[in-house]
Amino acid sequence: YANPDLYRTLSETQTREWQTLAARDAGVSAISAWSVEEIAFPASPARAAMTRAYAPIMTFDLSANTGVFAGKVVERTLSVINDTSVARRLDLTWQLTAADGTWTLKGGQPLQLAPSSRVHVPITLSLPPGCQERTTATLLLTLCESGRLVFTKTTTWDVFGEAPLRAADVVASFGQL
């Protein structure tokens, strides 16, 4: 790595963001002691991560796995959070689009969320067959209220092709074989 300290910071930040999202999904919505200290610096990656993780109205995929296979059915669960003091009628949409634009999978669901509540929404994505090489796709999650966008999140996925995997030309061993 060109800058090991930066990669360590970004890794720790991503881990803490996921920990916060998991806690929020479990119904814990308080700021912890470690997040208060780290968000004190306006330009820090930790502050940006906590800002994302504590959005009052948000959705996220409960799975951190972003590797999928062409031609397979992918089932995921989205967590939708309304951490405000009023009930919300939200329109949740999801869209997975191949990087080359050859395919797009879409879906959506209207939701009614009580104040300070969350709901799990199962989704199914049937990935098209035919892709032979590894490519990427972008998952776009949005929440709208009365036609107004209130939250959006994108995640890049790796889509592995249907071609058989081949053995690596070089293998490293970190112990006895």
Coordinates of N, CA, C and O in Angstrom, one line a residue:
Y1 N 0.8 -1.2 0.0 CA 0.0 0.0 0.0 C 0.9 1.2 0.0 O 1.9 1.3 0.8
A2 N 0.5 2.2 -0.8 CA 1.3 3.4 -0.8 C 1.2 4.2 0.5 O 2.2 4.8 0.9
N3 N 0.1 4.2 1.2 CA 0.0 4.9 2.4 C -0.7 3.9 3.4 O -2.0 4.0 3.6
P4 N 0.0 3.1 4.1 CA -0.6 2.1 5.0 C -1.5 2.7 6.1 O -2.5 2.2 6.5
D5 N -1.1 3.9 6.7 CA -1.9 4.5 7.7 C -3.2 5.0 7.2 O -4.3 4.8 7.9
L6 N -3.3 5.5 5.9 CA -4.6 5.9 5.3 C -5.4 4.6 5.2 O -6.6 4.7 5.5
Y7 N -4.9 3.5 4.6 CA -5.7 2.3 4.4 C -6.2 1.8 5.8 O -7.3 1.3 5.8
R8 N -5.4 1.8 6.8 CA -5.8 1.4 8.1 C -7.0 2.2 8.6 O -8.0 1.7 9.1
T9 N -6.8 3.6 8.5 CA -7.9 4.5 8.9 C -9.2 4.2 8.2 O -10.3 4.1 8.7
L10 N -9.1 4.0 6.8 CA -10.3 3.8 6.0 C -10.9 2.4 6.4 O -12.1 2.3 6.5
S11 N -10.1 1.4 6.7 CA -10.6 0.1 7.1 C -11.3 0.2 8.4 O -12.4 -0.3 8.6
E12 N -10.7 0.9 9.4 CA -11.3 1.0 10.7 C -12.6 1.8 10.6 O -13.6 1.5 11.2
T13 N -12.6 2.8 9.7 CA -13.8 3.7 9.6 C -14.9 2.9 9.0 O -16.1 3.0 9.4
Q14 N -14.7 2.1 7.9 CA -15.7 1.2 7.3 C -16.2 0.2 8.3 O -17.5 0.0 8.4
T15 N -15.4 -0.4 9.1 CA -15.8 -1.3 10.1 C -16.7 -0.7 11.2 O -17.8 -1.2 11.5
R16 N -16.4 0.5 11.6 CA -17.2 1.2 12.6 C -18.5 1.7 12.0 O -19.5 1.7 12.7
E17 N -18.5 2.0 10.7 CA -19.8 2.4 10.1 C -20.7 1.2 10.1 O -21.9 1.2 10.4
W18 N -20.1 0.0 9.7 CA -21.0 -1.2 9.6 C -21.4 -1.6 11.0 O -22.6 -2.1 11.2
Q19 N -20.6 -1.4 12.1 CA -21.0 -1.7 13.4 C -22.1 -0.8 13.9 O -23.1 -1.3 14.5
T20 N -22.1 0.4 13.5 CA -23.1 1.4 13.8 C -24.4 1.0 13.1 O -25.5 1.0 13.7
L21 N -24.3 0.6 11.8 CA -25.5 0.2 11.1 C -26.1 -1.0 11.7 O -27.4 -1.1 11.9
A22 N -25.3 -2.0 12.1 CA -25.8 -3.2 12.8 C -26.5 -2.9 14.1 O -27.6 -3.4 14.4
A23 N -25.9 -2.0 14.8 CA -26.5 -1.6 16.1 C -27.9 -0.9 15.9 O -28.9 -1.1 16.5
R24 N -27.9 0.0 14.9 CA -29.2 0.7 14.5 C -30.2 -0.3 14.1 O -31.4 -0.2 14.4
D25 N -29.8 -1.3 13.3 CA -30.8 -2.3 12.8 C -31.3 -3.1 14.0 O -32.4 -3.6 14.0
A26 N -30.5 -3.3 15.1 CA -30.9 -4.0 16.3 C -31.8 -3.1 17.2 O -32.2 -3.5 18.3
G27 N -31.9 -1.8 16.9 CA -32.7 -0.9 17.7 C -32.0 0.0 18.6 O -32.5 0.7 19.4
V28 N -30.6 0.0 18.5 CA -29.8 0.9 19.3 C -29.5 2.1 18.5 O -28.8 2.0 17.4
S29 N -29.9 3.3 18.9 CA -29.7 4.5 18.1 C -28.9 5.6 18.9 O -29.1 6.8 18.6
A30 N -28.1 5.2 19.8 CA -27.4 6.2 20.6 C -26.0 6.3 20.0 O -25.4 5.4 19.4
I31 N -25.3 7.4 20.2 CA -24.0 7.6 19.8 C -23.0 7.1 20.9 O -23.2 7.4 22.0
S32 N -22.1 6.3 20.5 CA -21.2 5.7 21.5 C -20.0 6.6 21.8 O -19.8 7.6 21.1
A33 N -19.3 6.3 22.8 CA -18.2 7.2 23.3 C -17.1 7.3 22.2 O -16.5 8.3 22.0
W34 N -16.8 6.1 21.5 CA -15.7 6.2 20.5 C -16.2 7.1 19.3 O -15.4 7.7 18.7
S35 N -17.5 7.1 19.0 CA -17.9 7.9 17.8 C -17.9 9.3 18.1 O -17.6 10.2 17.3
V36 N -18.1 9.7 19.4 CA -18.1 11.2 19.7 C -16.7 11.7 19.6 O -16.5 12.8 19.0
E37 N -15.7 11.0 20.0 CA -14.3 11.4 19.9 C -13.9 11.6 18.5 O -13.3 12.5 18.1
E38 N -14.2 10.6 17.7 CA -13.8 10.6 16.3 C -14.5 11.5 15.4 O -13.9 12.0 14.4
I39 N -15.7 11.9 15.7 CA -16.4 12.8 14.8 C -16.1 14.3 15.2 O -16.7 15.2 14.6
A40 N -15.3 14.5 16.1 CA -14.9 15.9 16.5 C -14.2 16.6 15.4 O -14.2 17.8 15.4
F41 N -13.5 15.9 14.6 CA -12.7 16.5 13.5 C -13.5 16.5 12.2 O -13.8 15.5 11.6
P42 N -13.9 17.8 11.8 CA -14.8 17.9 10.6 C -14.4 17.2 9.3 O -15.2 16.7 8.6
A43 N -13.1 17.1 9.1 CA -12.7 16.5 7.8 C -12.3 15.1 7.9 O -11.7 14.5 6.9
S44 N -12.5 14.4 9.0 CA -12.1 13.0 9.2 C -13.0 12.0 8.5 O -14.2 12.2 8.4
P45 N -12.4 10.9 8.0 CA -13.2 9.9 7.4 C -14.2 9.3 8.4 O -15.3 8.9 8.0
A46 N -13.8 9.3 9.7 CA -14.7 8.8 10.7 C -16.0 9.6 10.8 O -17.1 9.1 11.0
R47 N -15.8 10.9 10.7 CA -17.0 11.8 10.8 C -17.9 11.6 9.6 O -19.1 11.5 9.8
A48 N -17.3 11.4 8.4 CA -18.2 11.2 7.2 C -18.9 9.9 7.4 O -20.1 9.8 7.0
A49 N -18.2 8.8 7.9 CA -18.9 7.5 8.1 C -20.0 7.6 9.1 O -21.1 7.0 8.9
M50 N -19.8 8.3 10.2 CA -20.8 8.4 11.2 C -22.0 9.3 10.7 O -23.2 9.0 11.0
T51 N -21.7 10.3 9.9 CA -22.8 11.0 9.3 C -23.7 10.1 8.4 O -24.9 10.2 8.5
R52 N -23.0 9.3 7.6 CA -23.8 8.3 6.8 C -24.5 7.3 7.7 O -25.7 7.0 7.5
A53 N -23.9 6.8 8.7 CA -24.5 5.7 9.6 C -25.7 6.3 10.4 O -26.5 5.5 10.8
Y54 N -25.7 7.5 10.7 CA -26.7 8.1 11.6 C -27.7 8.9 10.8 O -28.4 9.7 11.4
A55 N -27.8 8.7 9.5 CA -28.9 9.4 8.8 C -30.2 9.1 9.4 O -30.5 7.9 9.6
P56 N -31.1 10.1 9.7 CA -32.3 9.8 10.4 C -33.3 8.9 9.6 O -34.1 8.2 10.1
I57 N -33.3 9.1 8.3 CA -34.1 8.2 7.4 C -33.1 7.6 6.4 O -32.4 8.3 5.7
M58 N -33.1 6.2 6.4 CA -32.1 5.6 5.6 C -32.5 4.1 5.3 O -33.4 3.6 5.9
T59 N -31.7 3.6 4.4 CA -31.9 2.1 4.1 C -30.5 1.6 3.7 O -29.6 2.3 3.3
F60 N -30.3 0.3 4.0 CA -29.0 -0.3 3.7 C -29.2 -1.8 3.6 O -30.2 -2.4 4.2
D61 N -28.4 -2.5 2.8 CA -28.4 -3.9 2.7 C -27.7 -4.5 3.9 O -26.6 -4.2 4.3
L62 N -28.4 -5.5 4.5 CA -27.9 -6.1 5.7 C -26.7 -7.0 5.4 O -25.9 -7.3 6.3
S63 N -26.5 -7.4 4.2 CA -25.3 -8.2 3.8 C -24.2 -7.3 3.3 O -24.4 -6.4 2.5
A64 N -23.0 -7.6 3.8 CA -21.8 -6.9 3.4 C -21.2 -7.5 2.2 O -20.2 -7.0 1.6
N65 N -21.7 -8.7 1.8 CA -21.2 -9.4 0.6 C -21.6 -8.8 -0.7 O -22.7 -8.7 -1.0
T66 N -20.6 -8.3 -1.4 CA -20.9 -7.6 -2.7 C -20.4 -8.4 -3.9 O -20.3 -7.9 -5.0
G67 N -20.1 -9.7 -3.7 CA -19.7 -10.6 -4.7 C -20.9 -11.5 -5.1 O -21.4 -12.2 -4.2
V68 N -21.3 -11.5 -6.4 CA -22.4 -12.3 -6.8 C -22.0 -13.0 -8.1 O -21.1 -12.6 -8.8
F69 N -22.9 -14.0 -8.6 CA -22.6 -14.7 -9.8 C -23.6 -14.5 -10.8 O -24.8 -14.5 -10.5
A70 N -23.2 -14.3 -12.1 CA -24.1 -14.1 -13.2 C -25.0 -15.4 -13.3 O -24.6 -16.5 -13.0
G71 N -26.3 -15.2 -13.7 CA -27.2 -16.3 -13.9 C -27.8 -16.8 -12.6 O -28.5 -17.8 -12.6
K72 N -27.5 -16.2 -11.4 CA -28.0 -16.7 -10.2 C -29.0 -15.8 -9.6 O -29.1 -14.6 -10.0
V73 N -29.8 -16.3 -8.7 CA -30.8 -15.5 -7.9 C -30.2 -15.0 -6.6 O -29.6 -15.9 -5.9
V74 N -30.2 -13.7 -6.4 CA -29.6 -13.2 -5.2 C -30.7 -12.6 -4.3 O -31.5 -11.8 -4.7
E75 N -30.8 -13.2 -3.1 CA -31.8 -12.7 -2.1 C -31.0 -11.8 -1.1 O -30.0 -12.2 -0.5
R76 N -31.6 -10.7 -0.8 CA -31.0 -9.8 0.2 C -32.2 -9.2 1.1 O -33.3 -9.3 0.7
T77 N -31.8 -8.7 2.2 CA -32.7 -8.0 3.1 C -32.2 -6.6 3.3 O -31.1 -6.3 3.6
L78 N -33.1 -5.6 3.0 CA -32.8 -4.2 3.2 C -33.4 -3.8 4.6 O -34.6 -4.2 4.9
S79 N -32.7 -3.1 5.3 CA -33.2 -2.5 6.6 C -33.5 -1.0 6.2 O -32.7 -0.3 5.7
V80 N -34.7 -0.6 6.6 CA -35.2 0.8 6.4 C -35.5 1.3 7.8 O -36.2 0.8 8.6
I81 N -34.9 2.5 8.0 CA -35.0 3.1 9.3 C -35.6 4.5 9.2 O -35.3 5.3 8.4
N82 N -36.6 4.7 10.1 CA -37.2 6.1 10.3 C -36.8 6.5 11.8 O -37.6 6.1 12.7
D83 N -35.8 7.2 11.9 CA -35.4 7.6 13.3 C -35.8 9.0 13.5 O -35.0 9.9 14.0
T84 N -37.0 9.4 13.2 CA -37.5 10.7 13.4 C -38.8 10.6 14.3 O -39.2 9.5 14.6
S85 N -39.3 11.7 14.7 CA -40.4 11.7 15.7 C -41.8 11.7 15.0 O -42.8 11.8 15.7
V86 N -41.8 11.5 13.7 CA -43.1 11.5 12.9 C -43.2 10.2 12.1 O -42.2 9.7 11.6
A87 N -44.4 9.8 11.8 CA -44.6 8.7 10.9 C -44.2 9.1 9.5 O -44.4 10.3 9.1
R88 N -43.8 8.2 8.7 CA -43.4 8.5 7.3 C -43.9 7.5 6.3 O -44.0 6.3 6.6
R89 N -44.4 8.0 5.2 CA -44.8 7.1 4.1 C -43.7 7.3 3.1 O -43.4 8.3 2.5
L90 N -42.9 6.2 2.9 CA -41.7 6.2 2.1 C -41.8 5.3 0.9 O -42.4 4.2 1.0
D91 N -41.3 5.7 -0.2 CA -41.2 4.8 -1.4 C -39.7 4.3 -1.5 O -38.8 5.1 -1.7
L92 N -39.5 3.0 -1.3 CA -38.2 2.4 -1.4 C -38.0 1.9 -2.8 O -38.9 1.2 -3.3
T93 N -36.9 2.2 -3.4 CA -36.6 1.6 -4.7 C -35.2 1.1 -4.7 O -34.3 1.6 -4.0
W94 N -35.0 0.0 -5.5 CA -33.6 -0.5 -5.6 C -33.4 -0.8 -7.1 O -34.3 -1.1 -7.9
Q95 N -32.1 -0.6 -7.5 CA -31.8 -0.8 -8.9 C -30.3 -1.3 -9.0 O -29.4 -0.7 -8.4
L96 N -30.1 -2.4 -9.7 CA -28.8 -3.0 -9.9 C -28.5 -2.9 -11.4 O -29.2 -3.4 -12.2
T97 N -27.4 -2.1 -11.7 CA -27.1 -1.9 -13.1 C -25.7 -2.3 -13.4 O -24.8 -1.9 -12.7
A98 N -25.5 -3.1 -14.5 CA -24.2 -3.5 -14.9 C -23.4 -2.3 -15.3 O -23.9 -1.3 -15.9
A99 N -22.1 -2.3 -15.1 CA -21.2 -1.2 -15.4 C -21.3 -0.8 -16.9 O -21.2 0.3 -17.3
D100 N -21.5 -1.8 -17.8 CA -21.5 -1.6 -19.2 C -22.9 -1.2 -19.7 O -23.1 -1.0 -20.9
G101 N -23.9 -1.2 -18.8 CA -25.2 -0.8 -19.1 C -26.1 -1.9 -19.9 O -27.2 -1.6 -20.3
T102 N -25.6 -3.1 -20.0 CA -26.3 -4.1 -20.7 C -27.5 -4.7 -20.0 O -28.4 -5.2 -20.7
W103 N -27.6 -4.5 -18.7 CA -28.8 -4.9 -18.0 C -29.0 -4.1 -16.7 O -28.1 -3.5 -16.2
T104 N -30.3 -4.0 -16.3 CA -30.7 -3.3 -15.1 C -31.8 -4.1 -14.5 O -32.7 -4.5 -15.2
L105 N -31.7 -4.3 -13.2 CA -32.8 -5.0 -12.4 C -33.3 -3.9 -11.4 O -32.6 -3.2 -10.8
K106 N -34.7 -3.8 -11.4 CA -35.3 -2.8 -10.6 C -36.4 -3.4 -9.7 O -37.0 -4.4 -10.1
G107 N -36.7 -2.7 -8.7 CA -37.9 -3.0 -7.9 C -38.2 -1.9 -6.9 O -37.4 -0.9 -6.8
G108 N -39.3 -2.0 -6.2 CA -39.6 -1.0 -5.3 C -40.8 -1.4 -4.4 O -41.5 -2.4 -4.7
Q109 N -41.0 -0.7 -3.4 CA -42.1 -1.0 -2.4 C -42.5 0.2 -1.6 O -41.6 0.9 -1.1
P110 N -43.7 0.6 -1.5 CA -44.1 1.6 -0.6 C -44.1 1.1 0.8 O -44.4 0.0 1.1
L111 N -43.7 2.0 1.8 CA -43.6 1.6 3.2 C -44.2 2.7 4.1 O -44.2 3.9 3.8
Q112 N -44.9 2.2 5.1 CA -45.4 3.1 6.2 C -44.6 2.8 7.4 O -44.7 1.7 7.9
L113 N -43.8 3.8 7.9 CA -43.0 3.6 9.1 C -43.5 4.5 10.2 O -43.6 5.7 10.0
A114 N -43.7 3.9 11.4 CA -44.0 4.7 12.6 C -42.8 5.5 13.0 O -41.7 5.2 12.6
P115 N -43.0 6.5 13.9 CA -41.8 7.2 14.4 C -40.9 6.2 15.1 O -41.3 5.3 15.7
S116 N -39.6 6.5 15.0 CA -38.5 5.7 15.6 C -38.7 4.2 15.4 O -38.7 3.4 16.3
S117 N -38.8 3.8 14.1 CA -39.0 2.4 13.8 C -38.2 2.0 12.6 O -37.5 2.8 12.0
R118 N -38.1 0.7 12.4 CA -37.4 0.2 11.3 C -38.2 -1.1 10.8 O -38.9 -1.6 11.5
V119 N -37.9 -1.4 9.6 CA -38.5 -2.6 9.0 C -37.5 -3.3 8.0 O -36.6 -2.6 7.5
H120 N -37.7 -4.6 7.9 CA -36.8 -5.3 7.0 C -37.6 -5.6 5.7 O -38.8 -6.0 5.8
V121 N -37.0 -5.4 4.6 CA -37.7 -5.6 3.3 C -36.8 -6.7 2.5 O -35.7 -6.4 2.1
P122 N -37.4 -7.9 2.3 CA -36.6 -8.8 1.5 C -36.8 -8.5 0.0 O -37.8 -8.1 -0.5
I123 N -35.7 -8.6 -0.7 CA -35.7 -8.4 -2.2 C -35.0 -9.6 -2.9 O -34.2 -10.2 -2.3
T124 N -35.4 -9.8 -4.1 CA -34.8 -10.9 -4.9 C -34.4 -10.2 -6.2 O -35.1 -9.5 -6.9
L125 N -33.1 -10.5 -6.6 CA -32.5 -10.0 -7.8 C -32.1 -11.3 -8.7 O -31.3 -12.0 -8.2
S126 N -32.7 -11.4 -9.8 CA -32.4 -12.5 -10.7 C -31.3 -12.0 -11.7 O -31.7 -11.3 -12.7
L127 N -30.1 -12.3 -11.5 CA -29.0 -11.8 -12.4 C -29.1 -12.5 -13.7 O -29.3 -13.8 -13.8
P128 N -29.0 -11.8 -14.8 CA -29.1 -12.4 -16.1 C -27.9 -13.3 -16.4 O -26.8 -13.1 -16.0
P129 N -28.1 -14.4 -17.1 CA -27.0 -15.3 -17.5 C -26.3 -14.7 -18.7 O -26.7 -13.7 -19.3
G130 N -25.2 -15.4 -19.1 CA -24.5 -15.0 -20.3 C -23.2 -14.2 -20.1 O -22.4 -14.2 -21.0
C131 N -23.1 -13.6 -19.0 CA -21.8 -12.9 -18.7 C -20.7 -13.9 -18.4 O -20.9 -14.8 -17.6
Q132 N -19.6 -13.9 -19.2 CA -18.6 -14.8 -19.1 C -17.4 -14.3 -18.2 O -16.7 -15.1 -17.6
E133 N -17.2 -13.0 -18.2 CA -16.1 -12.4 -17.5 C -16.6 -11.7 -16.3 O -17.8 -11.3 -16.2
R134 N -15.7 -11.4 -15.3 CA -16.0 -10.7 -14.2 C -16.3 -9.2 -14.6 O -15.6 -8.7 -15.4
T135 N -17.3 -8.6 -14.0 CA -17.6 -7.2 -14.2 C -18.1 -6.6 -12.9 O -18.2 -7.3 -11.9
T136 N -18.5 -5.4 -13.0 CA -19.1 -4.7 -11.8 C -20.5 -4.3 -12.1 O -20.9 -4.1 -13.3
A137 N -21.2 -4.0 -11.1 CA -22.6 -3.5 -11.2 C -22.8 -2.6 -10.0 O -22.1 -2.7 -8.9
T138 N -23.7 -1.6 -10.1 CA -23.9 -0.7 -9.0 C -25.3 -0.9 -8.5 O -26.3 -0.9 -9.2
L139 N -25.4 -1.1 -7.2 CA -26.7 -1.2 -6.5 C -27.1 0.2 -6.0 O -26.3 0.8 -5.2
L140 N -28.2 0.7 -6.4 CA -28.7 2.0 -6.0 C -29.9 1.8 -5.2 O -30.9 1.3 -5.6
L141 N -29.9 2.3 -3.9 CA -31.1 2.3 -3.0 C -31.5 3.7 -2.8 O -30.7 4.6 -2.6
T142 N -32.8 3.9 -2.9 CA -33.4 5.3 -2.7 C -34.6 5.2 -1.8 O -35.4 4.2 -1.9
L143 N -34.8 6.3 -1.1 CA -36.0 6.5 -0.3 C -36.6 7.9 -0.7 O -35.9 8.8 -0.7
C144 N -37.9 7.9 -1.1 CA -38.5 9.1 -1.4 C -39.7 9.3 -0.5 O -40.4 8.3 -0.1
E145 N -40.0 10.5 -0.2 CA -41.2 10.9 0.6 C -42.0 12.0 -0.2 O -41.4 13.0 -0.5
S146 N -43.2 11.7 -0.6 CA -44.0 12.6 -1.4 C -43.3 13.0 -2.6 O -43.3 14.2 -3.0
G147 N -42.6 12.1 -3.3 CA -41.9 12.4 -4.5 C -40.5 13.1 -4.3 O -39.8 13.3 -5.3
R148 N -40.2 13.4 -3.1 CA -38.9 14.1 -2.8 C -37.9 13.1 -2.3 O -38.2 12.3 -1.4
L149 N -36.7 13.1 -2.9 CA -35.6 12.2 -2.5 C -35.1 12.5 -1.1 O -34.7 13.7 -0.9
V150 N -35.2 11.6 -0.2 CA -34.7 11.8 1.2 C -33.5 11.0 1.5 O -32.8 11.3 2.5
F151 N -33.2 10.0 0.7 CA -32.0 9.2 1.0 C -31.6 8.4 -0.2 O -32.4 7.9 -1.0
T152 N -30.3 8.3 -0.4 CA -29.8 7.5 -1.5 C -28.4 6.9 -1.1 O -27.7 7.5 -0.4
K153 N -28.2 5.7 -1.6 CA -26.9 5.0 -1.3 C -26.6 4.1 -2.4 O -27.4 3.4 -3.0
T154 N -25.3 4.1 -2.8 CA -24.8 3.3 -3.9 C -23.7 2.4 -3.4 O -22.9 2.8 -2.5
T155 N -23.7 1.2 -3.9 CA -22.7 0.2 -3.6 C -22.3 -0.5 -4.8 O -23.1 -0.9 -5.7
T156 N -21.0 -0.7 -5.0 CA -20.4 -1.4 -6.2 C -20.3 -2.9 -5.9 O -19.8 -3.3 -4.8
W157 N -20.9 -3.7 -6.7 CA -20.8 -5.2 -6.6 C -19.9 -5.7 -7.7 O -19.8 -5.2 -8.8
D158 N -19.3 -6.9 -7.3 CA -18.5 -7.7 -8.3 C -19.5 -8.8 -8.8 O -20.0 -9.5 -8.0
V159 N -19.6 -8.9 -10.1 CA -20.4 -9.9 -10.7 C -19.5 -10.9 -11.4 O -18.8 -10.5 -12.4
F160 N -19.4 -12.1 -10.9 CA -18.5 -13.1 -11.5 C -19.2 -13.8 -12.6 O -20.3 -14.2 -12.5
G161 N -18.5 -13.9 -13.7 CA -19.0 -14.6 -14.9 C -19.3 -16.1 -14.7 O -18.9 -16.7 -13.8
E162 N -19.9 -16.6 -15.7 CA -20.2 -18.1 -15.7 C -19.1 -18.9 -16.2 O -19.1 -20.1 -16.1
A163 N -18.0 -18.3 -16.8 CA -16.9 -19.1 -17.2 C -16.2 -19.8 -16.1 O -16.2 -19.3 -15.0
P164 N -15.7 -21.0 -16.3 CA -15.1 -21.7 -15.2 C -13.9 -20.9 -14.7 O -13.2 -20.3 -15.4
L165 N -13.7 -21.0 -13.4 CA -12.5 -20.4 -12.8 C -11.3 -21.1 -13.1 O -11.3 -22.4 -13.2
R166 N -10.2 -20.4 -13.3 CA -8.9 -21.1 -13.7 C -8.0 -20.9 -12.5 O -8.1 -20.0 -11.7
A167 N -7.1 -21.9 -12.4 CA -6.1 -21.8 -11.3 C -5.1 -20.7 -11.6 O -4.8 -20.3 -12.7
A168 N -4.6 -20.1 -10.5 CA -3.7 -19.0 -10.6 C -2.4 -19.5 -11.2 O -2.0 -20.7 -11.0
D169 N -1.6 -18.7 -11.9 CA -0.3 -19.0 -12.4 C 0.7 -19.2 -11.3 O 1.7 -19.9 -11.4
V170 N 0.5 -18.4 -10.2 CA 1.5 -18.4 -9.1 C 0.7 -18.6 -7.8 O -0.4 -18.0 -7.6
V171 N 1.2 -19.5 -7.0 CA 0.6 -19.7 -5.7 C 1.6 -19.4 -4.6 O 2.7 -19.8 -4.6
A172 N 1.1 -18.7 -3.6 CA 2.0 -18.4 -2.4 C 1.6 -19.3 -1.3 O 0.5 -19.6 -1.1
S173 N 2.6 -19.7 -0.5 CA 2.4 -20.5 0.6 C 3.0 -19.8 1.9 O 4.1 -19.4 1.8
F174 N 2.2 -19.7 2.9 CA 2.6 -19.0 4.1 C 2.8 -20.1 5.2 O 2.4 -19.9 6.3
G175 N 3.3 -21.2 4.9 CA 3.5 -22.2 5.9 C 3.9 -23.5 5.2 O 4.2 -23.5 4.0
Q176 N 3.9 -24.6 5.9 CA 4.3 -25.9 5.2 C 3.2 -26.4 4.4 O 2.0 -26.3 4.8
L177 N 3.5 -27.0 3.3 CA 2.6 -27.7 2.5 C 2.5 -29.2 2.7 O 3.4 -29.8 3.1

